[in-house]
Coordinates of C-alpha atoms in Angstrom, one line a residue:
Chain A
X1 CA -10.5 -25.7 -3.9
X2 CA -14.0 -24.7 -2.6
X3 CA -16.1 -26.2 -5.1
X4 CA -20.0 -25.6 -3.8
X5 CA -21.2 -24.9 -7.0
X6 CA -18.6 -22.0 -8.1
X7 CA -19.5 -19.2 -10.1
X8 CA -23.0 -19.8 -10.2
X9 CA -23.8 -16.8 -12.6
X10 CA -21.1 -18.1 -15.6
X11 CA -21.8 -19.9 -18.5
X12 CA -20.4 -23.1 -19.0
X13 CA -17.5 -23.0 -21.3
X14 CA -13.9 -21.9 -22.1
X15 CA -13.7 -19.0 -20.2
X16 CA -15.2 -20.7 -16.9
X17 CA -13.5 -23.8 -17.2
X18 CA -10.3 -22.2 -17.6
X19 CA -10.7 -19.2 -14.3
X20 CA -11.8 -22.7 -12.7
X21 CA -8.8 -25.0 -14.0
X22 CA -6.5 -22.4 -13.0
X23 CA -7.3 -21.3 -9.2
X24 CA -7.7 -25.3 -8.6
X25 CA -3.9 -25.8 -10.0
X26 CA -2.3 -23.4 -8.0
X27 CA -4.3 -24.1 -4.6
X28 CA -4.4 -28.2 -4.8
X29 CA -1.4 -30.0 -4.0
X30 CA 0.4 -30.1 -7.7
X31 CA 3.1 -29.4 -10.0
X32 CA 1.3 -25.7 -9.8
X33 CA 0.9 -25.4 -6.5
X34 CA 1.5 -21.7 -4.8
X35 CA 1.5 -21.0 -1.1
X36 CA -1.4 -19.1 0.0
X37 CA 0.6 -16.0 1.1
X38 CA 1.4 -15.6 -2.4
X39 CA -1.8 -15.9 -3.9
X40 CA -2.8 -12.2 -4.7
X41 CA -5.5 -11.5 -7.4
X42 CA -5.6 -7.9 -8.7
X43 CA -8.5 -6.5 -10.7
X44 CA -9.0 -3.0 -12.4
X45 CA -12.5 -1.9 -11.4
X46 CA -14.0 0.8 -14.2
X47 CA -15.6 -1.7 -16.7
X48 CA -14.0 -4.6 -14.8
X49 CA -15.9 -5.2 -11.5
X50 CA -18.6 -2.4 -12.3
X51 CA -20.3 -0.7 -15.4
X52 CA -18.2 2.1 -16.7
X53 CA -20.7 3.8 -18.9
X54 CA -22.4 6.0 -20.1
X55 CA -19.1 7.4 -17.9
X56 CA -17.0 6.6 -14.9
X57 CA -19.3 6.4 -11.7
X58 CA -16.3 8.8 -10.6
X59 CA -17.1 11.1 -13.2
X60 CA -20.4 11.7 -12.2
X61 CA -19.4 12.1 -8.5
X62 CA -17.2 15.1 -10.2
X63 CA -19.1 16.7 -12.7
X64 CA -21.5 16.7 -9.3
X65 CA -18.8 18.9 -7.6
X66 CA -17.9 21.0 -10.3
X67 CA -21.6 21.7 -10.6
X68 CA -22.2 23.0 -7.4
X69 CA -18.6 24.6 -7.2
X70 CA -19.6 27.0 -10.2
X71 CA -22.9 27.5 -8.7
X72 CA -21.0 28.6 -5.5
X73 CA -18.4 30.8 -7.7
X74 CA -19.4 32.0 -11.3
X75 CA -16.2 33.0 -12.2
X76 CA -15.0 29.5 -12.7
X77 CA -17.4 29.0 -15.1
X78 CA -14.8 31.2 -17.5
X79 CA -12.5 27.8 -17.2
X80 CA -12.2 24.1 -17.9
X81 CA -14.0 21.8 -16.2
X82 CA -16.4 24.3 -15.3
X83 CA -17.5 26.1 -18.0
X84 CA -18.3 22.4 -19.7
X85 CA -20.6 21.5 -16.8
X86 CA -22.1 25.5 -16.5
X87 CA -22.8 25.6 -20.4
X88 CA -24.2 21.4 -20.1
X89 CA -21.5 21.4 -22.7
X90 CA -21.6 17.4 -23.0
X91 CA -18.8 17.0 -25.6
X92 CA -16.2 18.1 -24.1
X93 CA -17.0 16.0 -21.1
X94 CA -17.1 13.2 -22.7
X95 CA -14.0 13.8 -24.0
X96 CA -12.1 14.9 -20.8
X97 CA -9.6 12.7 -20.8
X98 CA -8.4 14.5 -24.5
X99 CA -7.8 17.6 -21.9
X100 CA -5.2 16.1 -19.0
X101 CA -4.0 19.5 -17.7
X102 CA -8.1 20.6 -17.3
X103 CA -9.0 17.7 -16.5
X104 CA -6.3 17.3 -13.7
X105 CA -7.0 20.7 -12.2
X106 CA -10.7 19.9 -12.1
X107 CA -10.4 16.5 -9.7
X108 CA -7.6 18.2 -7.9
X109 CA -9.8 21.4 -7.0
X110 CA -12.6 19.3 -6.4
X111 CA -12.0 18.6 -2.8
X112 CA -8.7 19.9 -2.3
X113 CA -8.0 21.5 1.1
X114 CA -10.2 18.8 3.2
X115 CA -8.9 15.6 5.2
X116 CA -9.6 12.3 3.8
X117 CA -12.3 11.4 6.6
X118 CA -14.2 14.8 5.1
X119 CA -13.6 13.4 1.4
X120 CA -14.9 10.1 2.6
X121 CA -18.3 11.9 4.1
X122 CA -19.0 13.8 0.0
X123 CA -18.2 10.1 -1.6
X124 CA -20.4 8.0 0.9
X125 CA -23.3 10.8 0.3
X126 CA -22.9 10.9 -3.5
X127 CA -23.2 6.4 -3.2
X128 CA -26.2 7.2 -0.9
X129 CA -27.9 9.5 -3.1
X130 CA -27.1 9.5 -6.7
X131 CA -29.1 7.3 -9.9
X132 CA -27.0 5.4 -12.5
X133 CA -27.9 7.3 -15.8
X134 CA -29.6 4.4 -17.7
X135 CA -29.4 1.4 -15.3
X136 CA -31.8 3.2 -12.9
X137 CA -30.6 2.0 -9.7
X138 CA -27.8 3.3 -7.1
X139 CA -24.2 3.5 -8.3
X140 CA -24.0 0.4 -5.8
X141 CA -25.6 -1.5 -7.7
X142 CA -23.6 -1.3 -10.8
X143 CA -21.4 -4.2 -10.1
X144 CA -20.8 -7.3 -12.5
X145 CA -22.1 -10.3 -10.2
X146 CA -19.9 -12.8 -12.2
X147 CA -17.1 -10.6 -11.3
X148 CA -18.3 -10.6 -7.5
X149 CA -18.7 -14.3 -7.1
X150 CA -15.0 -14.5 -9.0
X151 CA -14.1 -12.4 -6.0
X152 CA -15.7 -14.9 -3.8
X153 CA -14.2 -17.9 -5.3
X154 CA -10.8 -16.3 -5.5
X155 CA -11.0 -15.4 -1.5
X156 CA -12.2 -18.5 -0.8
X157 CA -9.4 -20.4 -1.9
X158 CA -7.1 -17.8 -0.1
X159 CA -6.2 -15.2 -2.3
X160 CA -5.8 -12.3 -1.3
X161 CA -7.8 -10.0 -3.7
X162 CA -6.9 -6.3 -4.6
X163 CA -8.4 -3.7 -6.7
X164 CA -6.3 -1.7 -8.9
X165 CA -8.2 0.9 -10.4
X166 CA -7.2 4.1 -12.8
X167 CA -9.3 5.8 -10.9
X168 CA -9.3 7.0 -7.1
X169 CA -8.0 4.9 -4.8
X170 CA -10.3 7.1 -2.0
X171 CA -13.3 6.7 -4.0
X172 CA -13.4 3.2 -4.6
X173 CA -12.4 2.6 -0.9
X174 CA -15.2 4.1 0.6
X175 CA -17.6 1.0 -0.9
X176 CA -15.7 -1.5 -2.0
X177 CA -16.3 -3.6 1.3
X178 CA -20.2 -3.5 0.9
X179 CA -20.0 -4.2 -3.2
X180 CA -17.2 -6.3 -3.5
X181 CA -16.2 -7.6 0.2
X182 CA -12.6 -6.1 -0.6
X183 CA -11.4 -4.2 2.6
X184 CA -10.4 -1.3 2.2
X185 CA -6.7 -1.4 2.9
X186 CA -6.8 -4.1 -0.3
X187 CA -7.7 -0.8 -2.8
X188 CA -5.0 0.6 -5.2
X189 CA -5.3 3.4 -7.1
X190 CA -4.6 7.1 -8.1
X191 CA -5.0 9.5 -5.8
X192 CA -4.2 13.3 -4.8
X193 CA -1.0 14.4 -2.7
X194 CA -2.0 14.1 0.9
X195 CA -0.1 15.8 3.7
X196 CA -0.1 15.8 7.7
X197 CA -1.0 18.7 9.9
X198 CA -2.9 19.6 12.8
X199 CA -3.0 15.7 13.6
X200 CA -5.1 15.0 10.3
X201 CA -4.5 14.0 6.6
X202 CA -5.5 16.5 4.2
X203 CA -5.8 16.5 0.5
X204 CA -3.6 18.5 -1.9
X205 CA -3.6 20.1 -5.2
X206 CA -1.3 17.4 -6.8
X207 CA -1.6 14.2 -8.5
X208 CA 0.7 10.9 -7.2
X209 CA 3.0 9.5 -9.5
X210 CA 2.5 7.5 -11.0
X211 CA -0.8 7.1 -11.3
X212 CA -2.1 3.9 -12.1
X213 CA -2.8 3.4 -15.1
X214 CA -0.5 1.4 -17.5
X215 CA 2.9 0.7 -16.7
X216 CA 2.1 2.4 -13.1
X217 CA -0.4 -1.2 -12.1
X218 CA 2.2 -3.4 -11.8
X219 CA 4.1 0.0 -10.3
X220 CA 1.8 0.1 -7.7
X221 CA 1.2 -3.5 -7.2
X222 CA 4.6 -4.3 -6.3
X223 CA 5.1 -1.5 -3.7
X224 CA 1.6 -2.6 -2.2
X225 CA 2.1 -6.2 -2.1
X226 CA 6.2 -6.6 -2.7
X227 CA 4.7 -9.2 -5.6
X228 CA 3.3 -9.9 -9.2
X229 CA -0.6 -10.7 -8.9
X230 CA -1.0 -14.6 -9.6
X231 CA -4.1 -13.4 -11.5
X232 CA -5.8 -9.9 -13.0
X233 CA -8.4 -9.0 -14.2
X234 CA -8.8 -6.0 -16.6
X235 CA -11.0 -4.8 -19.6
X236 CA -8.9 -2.1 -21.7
X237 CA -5.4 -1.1 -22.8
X238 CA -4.5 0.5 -19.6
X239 CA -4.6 -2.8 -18.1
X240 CA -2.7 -4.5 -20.3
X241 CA 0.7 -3.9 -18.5
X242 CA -0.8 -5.7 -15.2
X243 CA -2.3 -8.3 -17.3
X244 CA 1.0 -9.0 -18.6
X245 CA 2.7 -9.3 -15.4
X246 CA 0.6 -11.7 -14.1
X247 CA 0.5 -15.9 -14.5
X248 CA -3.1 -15.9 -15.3
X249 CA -4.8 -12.9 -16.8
X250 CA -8.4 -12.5 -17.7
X251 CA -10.0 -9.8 -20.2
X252 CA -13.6 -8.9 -19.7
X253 CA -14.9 -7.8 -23.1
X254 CA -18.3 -5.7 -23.4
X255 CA -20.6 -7.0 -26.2
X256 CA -23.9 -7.1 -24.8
X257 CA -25.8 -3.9 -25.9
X258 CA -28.9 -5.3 -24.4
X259 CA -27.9 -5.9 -21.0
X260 CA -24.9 -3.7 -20.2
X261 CA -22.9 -1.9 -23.1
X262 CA -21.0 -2.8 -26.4
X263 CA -17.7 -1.9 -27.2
X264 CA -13.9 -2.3 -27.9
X265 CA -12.5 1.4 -28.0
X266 CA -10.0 1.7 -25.5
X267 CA -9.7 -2.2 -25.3
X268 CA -8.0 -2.8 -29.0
X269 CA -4.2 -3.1 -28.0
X270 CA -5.7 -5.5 -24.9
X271 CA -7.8 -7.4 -26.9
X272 CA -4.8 -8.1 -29.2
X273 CA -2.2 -8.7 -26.8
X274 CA -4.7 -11.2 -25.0
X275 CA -4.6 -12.9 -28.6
X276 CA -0.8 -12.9 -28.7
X277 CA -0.5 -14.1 -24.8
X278 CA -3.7 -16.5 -24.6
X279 CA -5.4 -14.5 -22.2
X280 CA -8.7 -15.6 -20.8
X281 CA -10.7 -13.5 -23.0
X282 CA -14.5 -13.6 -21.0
X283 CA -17.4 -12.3 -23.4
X284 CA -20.0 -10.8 -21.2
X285 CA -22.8 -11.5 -23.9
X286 CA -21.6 -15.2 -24.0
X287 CA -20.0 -16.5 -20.9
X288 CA -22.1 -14.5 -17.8
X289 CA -25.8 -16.0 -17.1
X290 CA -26.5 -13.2 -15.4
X291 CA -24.9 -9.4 -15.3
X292 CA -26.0 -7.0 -12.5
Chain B
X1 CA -8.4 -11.2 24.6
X2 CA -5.8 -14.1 24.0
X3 CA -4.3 -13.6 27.4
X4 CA -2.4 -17.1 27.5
X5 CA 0.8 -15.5 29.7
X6 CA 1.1 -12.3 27.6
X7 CA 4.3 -10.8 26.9
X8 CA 6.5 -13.0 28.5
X9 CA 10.0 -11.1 27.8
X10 CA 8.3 -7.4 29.5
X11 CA 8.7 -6.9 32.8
X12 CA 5.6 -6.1 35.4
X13 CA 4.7 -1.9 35.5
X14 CA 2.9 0.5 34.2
X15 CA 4.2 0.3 30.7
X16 CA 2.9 -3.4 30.4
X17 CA 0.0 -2.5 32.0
X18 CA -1.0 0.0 29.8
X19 CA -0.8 -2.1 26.8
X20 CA -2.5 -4.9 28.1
X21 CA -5.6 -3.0 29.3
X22 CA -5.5 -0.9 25.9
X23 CA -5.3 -4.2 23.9
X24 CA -8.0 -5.9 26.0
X25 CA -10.1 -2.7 26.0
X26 CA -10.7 -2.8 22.4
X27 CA -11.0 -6.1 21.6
X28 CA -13.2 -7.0 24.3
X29 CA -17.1 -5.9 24.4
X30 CA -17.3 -2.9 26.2
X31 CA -17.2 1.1 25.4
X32 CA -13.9 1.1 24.0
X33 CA -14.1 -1.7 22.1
X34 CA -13.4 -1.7 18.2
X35 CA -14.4 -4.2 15.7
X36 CA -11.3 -5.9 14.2
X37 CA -11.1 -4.8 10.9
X38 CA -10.4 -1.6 12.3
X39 CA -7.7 -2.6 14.1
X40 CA -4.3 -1.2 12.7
X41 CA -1.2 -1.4 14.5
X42 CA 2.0 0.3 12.7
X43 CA 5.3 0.2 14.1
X44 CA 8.6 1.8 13.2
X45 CA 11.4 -0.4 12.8
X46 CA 14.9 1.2 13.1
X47 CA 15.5 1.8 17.1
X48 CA 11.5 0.3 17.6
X49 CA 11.5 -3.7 16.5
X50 CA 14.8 -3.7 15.6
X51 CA 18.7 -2.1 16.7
X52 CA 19.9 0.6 14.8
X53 CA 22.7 0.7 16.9
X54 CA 25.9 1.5 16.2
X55 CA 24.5 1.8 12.6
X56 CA 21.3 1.0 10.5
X57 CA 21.4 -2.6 9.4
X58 CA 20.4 -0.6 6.0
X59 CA 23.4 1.9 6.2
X60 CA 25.9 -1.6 6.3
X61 CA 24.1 -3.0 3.5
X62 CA 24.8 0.1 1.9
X63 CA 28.4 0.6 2.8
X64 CA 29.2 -2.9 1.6
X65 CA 27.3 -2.1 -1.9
X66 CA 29.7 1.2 -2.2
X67 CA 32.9 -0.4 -1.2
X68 CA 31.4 -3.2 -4.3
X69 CA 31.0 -0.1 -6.4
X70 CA 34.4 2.0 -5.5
X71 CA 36.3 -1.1 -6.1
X72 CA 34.8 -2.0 -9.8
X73 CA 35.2 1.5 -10.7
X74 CA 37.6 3.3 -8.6
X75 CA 36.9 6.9 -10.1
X76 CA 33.8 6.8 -7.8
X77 CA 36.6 7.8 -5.3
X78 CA 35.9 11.2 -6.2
X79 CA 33.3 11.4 -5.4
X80 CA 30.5 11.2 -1.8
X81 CA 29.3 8.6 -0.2
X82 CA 31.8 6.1 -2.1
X83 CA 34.9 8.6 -1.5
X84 CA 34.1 8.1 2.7
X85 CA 34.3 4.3 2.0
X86 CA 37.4 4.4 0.0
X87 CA 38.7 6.6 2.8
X88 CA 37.2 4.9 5.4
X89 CA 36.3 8.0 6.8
X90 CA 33.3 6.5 9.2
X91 CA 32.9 10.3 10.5
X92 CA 31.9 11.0 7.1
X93 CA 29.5 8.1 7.1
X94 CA 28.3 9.0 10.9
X95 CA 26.8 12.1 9.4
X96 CA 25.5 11.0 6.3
X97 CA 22.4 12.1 7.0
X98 CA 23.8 15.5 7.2
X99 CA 24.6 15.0 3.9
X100 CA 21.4 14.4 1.9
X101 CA 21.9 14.8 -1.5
X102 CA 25.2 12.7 -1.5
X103 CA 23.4 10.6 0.4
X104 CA 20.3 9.9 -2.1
X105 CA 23.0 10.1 -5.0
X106 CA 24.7 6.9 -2.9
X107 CA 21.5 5.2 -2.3
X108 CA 19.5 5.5 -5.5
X109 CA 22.9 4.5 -7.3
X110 CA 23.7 1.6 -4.8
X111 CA 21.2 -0.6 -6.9
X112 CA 19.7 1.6 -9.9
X113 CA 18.1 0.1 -13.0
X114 CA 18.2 -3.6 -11.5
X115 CA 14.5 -5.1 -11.0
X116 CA 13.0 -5.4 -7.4
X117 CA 13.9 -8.9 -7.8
X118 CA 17.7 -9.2 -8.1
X119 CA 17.0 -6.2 -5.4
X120 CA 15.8 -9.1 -3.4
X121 CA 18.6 -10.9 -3.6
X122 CA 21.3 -8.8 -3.1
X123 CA 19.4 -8.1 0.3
X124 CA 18.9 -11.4 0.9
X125 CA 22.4 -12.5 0.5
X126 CA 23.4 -9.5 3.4
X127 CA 21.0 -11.3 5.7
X128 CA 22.3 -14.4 4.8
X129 CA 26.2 -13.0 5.4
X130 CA 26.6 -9.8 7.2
X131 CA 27.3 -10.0 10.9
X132 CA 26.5 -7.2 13.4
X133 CA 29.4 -5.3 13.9
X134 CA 29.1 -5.3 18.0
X135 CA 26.1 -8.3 19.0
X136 CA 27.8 -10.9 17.1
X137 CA 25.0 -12.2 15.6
X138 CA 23.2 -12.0 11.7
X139 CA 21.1 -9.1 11.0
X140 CA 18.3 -11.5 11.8
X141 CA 19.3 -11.6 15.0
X142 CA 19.0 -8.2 16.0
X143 CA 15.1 -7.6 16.6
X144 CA 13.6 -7.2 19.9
X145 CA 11.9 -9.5 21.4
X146 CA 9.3 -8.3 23.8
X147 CA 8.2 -5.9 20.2
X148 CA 8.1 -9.1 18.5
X149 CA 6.0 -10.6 21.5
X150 CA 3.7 -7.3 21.2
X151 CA 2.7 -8.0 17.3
X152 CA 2.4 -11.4 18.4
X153 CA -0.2 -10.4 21.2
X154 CA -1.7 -8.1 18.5
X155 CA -1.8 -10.3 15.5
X156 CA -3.8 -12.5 18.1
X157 CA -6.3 -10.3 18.9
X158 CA -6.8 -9.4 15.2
X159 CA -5.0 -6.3 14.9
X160 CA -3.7 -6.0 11.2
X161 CA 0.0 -5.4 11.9
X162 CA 2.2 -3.4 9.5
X163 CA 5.6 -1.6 9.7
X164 CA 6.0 1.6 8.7
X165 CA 10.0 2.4 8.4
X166 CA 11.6 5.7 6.7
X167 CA 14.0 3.0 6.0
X168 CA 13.7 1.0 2.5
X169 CA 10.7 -0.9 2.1
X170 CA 12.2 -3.4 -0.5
X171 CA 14.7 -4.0 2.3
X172 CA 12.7 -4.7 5.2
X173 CA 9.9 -6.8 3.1
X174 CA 12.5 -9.6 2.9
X175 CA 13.2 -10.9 6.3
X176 CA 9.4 -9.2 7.7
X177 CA 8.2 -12.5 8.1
X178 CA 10.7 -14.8 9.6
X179 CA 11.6 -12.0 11.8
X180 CA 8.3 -10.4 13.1
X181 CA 5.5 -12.5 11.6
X182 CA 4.3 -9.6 9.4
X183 CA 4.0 -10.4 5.6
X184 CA 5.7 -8.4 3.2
X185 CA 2.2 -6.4 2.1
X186 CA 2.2 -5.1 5.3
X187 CA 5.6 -3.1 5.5
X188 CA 5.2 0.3 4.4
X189 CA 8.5 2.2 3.7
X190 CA 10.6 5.0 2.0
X191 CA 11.5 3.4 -1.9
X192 CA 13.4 4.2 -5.2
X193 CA 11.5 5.2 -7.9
X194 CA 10.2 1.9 -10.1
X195 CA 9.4 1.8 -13.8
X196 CA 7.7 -1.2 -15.2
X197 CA 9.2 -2.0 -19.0
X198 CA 9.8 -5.6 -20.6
X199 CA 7.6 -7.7 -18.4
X200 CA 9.3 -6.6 -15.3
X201 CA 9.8 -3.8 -12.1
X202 CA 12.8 -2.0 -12.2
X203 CA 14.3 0.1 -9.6
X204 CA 15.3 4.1 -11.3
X205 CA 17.5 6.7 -9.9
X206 CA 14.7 8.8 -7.8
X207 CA 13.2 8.5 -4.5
X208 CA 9.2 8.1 -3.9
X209 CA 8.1 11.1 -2.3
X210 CA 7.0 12.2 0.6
X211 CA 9.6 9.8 2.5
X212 CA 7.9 7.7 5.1
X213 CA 9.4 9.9 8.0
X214 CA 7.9 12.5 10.0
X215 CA 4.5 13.6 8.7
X216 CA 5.4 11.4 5.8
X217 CA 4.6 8.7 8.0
X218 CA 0.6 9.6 8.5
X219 CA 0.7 9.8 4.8
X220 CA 2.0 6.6 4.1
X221 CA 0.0 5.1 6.8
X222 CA -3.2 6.4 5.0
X223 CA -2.4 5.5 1.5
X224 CA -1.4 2.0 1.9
X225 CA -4.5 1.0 4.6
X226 CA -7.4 4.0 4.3
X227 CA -7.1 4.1 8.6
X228 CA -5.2 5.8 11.0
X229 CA -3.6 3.6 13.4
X230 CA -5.6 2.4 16.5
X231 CA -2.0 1.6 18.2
X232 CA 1.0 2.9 17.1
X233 CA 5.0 2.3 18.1
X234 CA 8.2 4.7 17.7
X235 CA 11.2 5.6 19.7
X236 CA 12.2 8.8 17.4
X237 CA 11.2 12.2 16.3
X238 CA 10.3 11.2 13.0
X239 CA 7.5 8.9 14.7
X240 CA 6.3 11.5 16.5
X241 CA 3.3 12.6 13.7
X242 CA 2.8 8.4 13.3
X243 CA 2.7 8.6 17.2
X244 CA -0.1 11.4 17.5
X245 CA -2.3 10.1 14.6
X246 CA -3.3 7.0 16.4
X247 CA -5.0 6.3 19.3
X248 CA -2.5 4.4 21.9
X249 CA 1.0 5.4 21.1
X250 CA 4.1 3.8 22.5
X251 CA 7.6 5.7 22.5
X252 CA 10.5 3.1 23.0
X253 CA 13.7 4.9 25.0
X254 CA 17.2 3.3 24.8
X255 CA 18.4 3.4 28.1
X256 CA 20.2 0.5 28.2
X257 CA 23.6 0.6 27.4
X258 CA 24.6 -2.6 29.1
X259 CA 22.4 -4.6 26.8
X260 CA 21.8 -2.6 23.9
X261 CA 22.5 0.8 23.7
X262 CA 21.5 4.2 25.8
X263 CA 20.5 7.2 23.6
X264 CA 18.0 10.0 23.7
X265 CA 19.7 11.8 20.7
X266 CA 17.2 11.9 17.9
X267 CA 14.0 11.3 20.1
X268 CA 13.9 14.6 22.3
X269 CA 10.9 15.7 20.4
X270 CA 8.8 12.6 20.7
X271 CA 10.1 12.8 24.6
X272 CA 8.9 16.0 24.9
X273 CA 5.4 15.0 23.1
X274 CA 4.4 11.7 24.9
X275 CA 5.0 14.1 28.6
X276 CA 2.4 16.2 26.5
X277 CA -0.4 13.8 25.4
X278 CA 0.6 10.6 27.8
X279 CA 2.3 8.7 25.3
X280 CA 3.0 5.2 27.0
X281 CA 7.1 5.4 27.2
X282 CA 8.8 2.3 27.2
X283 CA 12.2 2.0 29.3
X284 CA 14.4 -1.2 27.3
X285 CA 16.2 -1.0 31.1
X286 CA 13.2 -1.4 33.5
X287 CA 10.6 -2.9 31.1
X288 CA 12.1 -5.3 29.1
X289 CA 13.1 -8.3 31.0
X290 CA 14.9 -9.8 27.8
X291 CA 15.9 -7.9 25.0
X292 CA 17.0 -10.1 22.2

């Protein structure tokens, strides 16, 4: 194992000593010993590799679109999402994901019609331009540098590290060389339908099933990679079905209202199972030195 | 460029020409020269790295399964594909694909509700067994070697190599490496439908859609990597959209019936297209010195 003072942002302690125990078993010579081909790590990235709040980074890239779309055309403003971002109406945002059919006809009209290199251009620009909420700096900078330098560790030691997001596997793409060193062809996620014509990919008004979220990670992983991640990362329920197919799982659990965010909602079936399965359970308050 | 006696197994000509100077153009400093992460290559694999001649090595996998299937329950009978293989009605099975839904009925039942694992081994045991019906030799046996010498030259000058087959992706994964060198999270394919439920991937009765065939292909190409492909290899109409998305396309023609097989049928589209926009065409007879 590359040992040059790994994971320099992590406390010492149970969580560290365990990420550390467990990537030198399986890549020393050993009883767990696994080739290097089959070493693939697979984290979810919303709350996971970067800061998921106040919202998604992704929702802010959208509620940006649907902004200037209704600007554009005022008749939308007489339907979901639209009428939510025209009347500032903040509630109902924040609870979008309580409205699936709106909220899936909102990221489907948000680009649909354009070719993924045209969708690639609106993301970059949004990453170029807009402010994190209450962290002040660019959506860029958002990411957990424990998580990076697990990452690092992880890639050092040949793994072959994927992210496996809920969100858009376009999206995340588009920076997740620069913020995490993850190529691009190493991102899983949702995304739109996509067809070919006129020698281009373009995206469509439909959503990929499954998407992945739940039991559509390991899903996704498999027809990706042909295998079972030899270690995941995730912070809430919908990560709980990849967790579970993995030999090593880790759960990142936000309790630091001072330097990032505190809370469990959406993570109480994960933070049980982790209990029940001895997960690596990784409390950002206690085991990370340093956050952003 | 690695340029140790390159592609040993083609003959001299243009064809080999072309591909060398393409391969050295972009991996070389110069105009056309393209850093290495963006260097995709994605072949087809029925009729392009391997014969599909005078059947799919999938399609005899799949006979063998039904004739399993019709035997352990012989009311099957009754029904198409297995009533062709209790027949033995091989005109019936030469036109399968004239017959799609039978067809998906025969293939999503061949192996339903089983996880991608005992999927595994039930391929694995037909590499392990089956014989090809006219070359004598194990299904391993039956990829060409000047292709294989091509990923080879490609792989070597950093290209990321994948396969991109409208056969069965969870077919080809399992002999990818020991027969071309590329890993199993580099084949992209047509697949079943998977559920994840009790700690495991199962295979279900549907098929993933679009089909990685035709404009499928650009599709599949773009989902699984975020690129189009810089080089790209085919010998039939359903490469042909694979074919015009990327940069250097190669058309194989089977005109070789002494050593393998001389067909146009099925490719008189991609023909047509690679007259059109220059597509290197690849003769098995005059440019491939030695074909298995």
């Amino acid at each position: 194992m590359t040992t040059t003072q790994p994971l320099p942002s992590w406390r010492g302690g149970a969580a560290k000593t365990a990420v550390l125990d467990f990537v030198r078993s399986v890549s020393e010579p050993g009883e767990a010993f696994v080739p290097a081909m089959e070493r693939i790590a697979t984290f979810d990235n919303d709350g996971t590799l970067w800061c998921e709040k106040p919202m998604y980074p992704q929702a802010d890239f959208l509620i940006r679109r649907w902004a200037e779309q209704v600007k554009a055309d005022p008749t939308l403003a007489t339907q979901q999402p639209w009428k939510a971002v025209a009347e500032g109406d903040r509630s109902w945002l924040a609870s979008a994901l309580d409205h699936v059919p709106e909220l899936i006809k909102g990221v489907t009209q948000a680009y649909d019609g354009i070719t993924t290199g045209a969708f690639e251009q609106a993301v970059r620009e949004f990453f170029d331009t807009a402010t994190h909420p209450t962290l002040g700096t660019s959506y860029t900078g958002v990411a957990f540098r424990p998580m990076r330098e697990l990452i690092d560790l992880l890639t050092a030691n040949d793994f072959a590290v994927y992210i496996c997001s809920a969100g858009g596997r376009d999206f995340v793409r588009v920076v997740s060389e620069e913020m995490y060193g993850i190529p691009r062809e190493r991102v899983i996620g949702s995304g739109t339908t996509l067809e070919f014509r006129a020698g281009d990919v373009y995206r469509t008004k439909g959503i990929e099933q499954p998407i992945d979220d739940g039991p559509g990670k390991p899903v996704h992983i498999w027809t990706r990679t042909g295998r079972k991640p030899l270690l995941a990362g995730g912070n809430a329920d919908g990560d709980a079905d990849m967790l579970a197919s993995a030999r090593f799982a880790l759960l990142l659990r936000h309790d630091d209202a001072d330097r990032e965010f505190a809370y469990d909602t959406g993570a109480e079936k994960a933070l049980a199972a982790a209990g029940e399965h001895g997960w690596t359970v990784v409390s950002m308050k206690h085991d990370f030195g340093t956050i952003f």
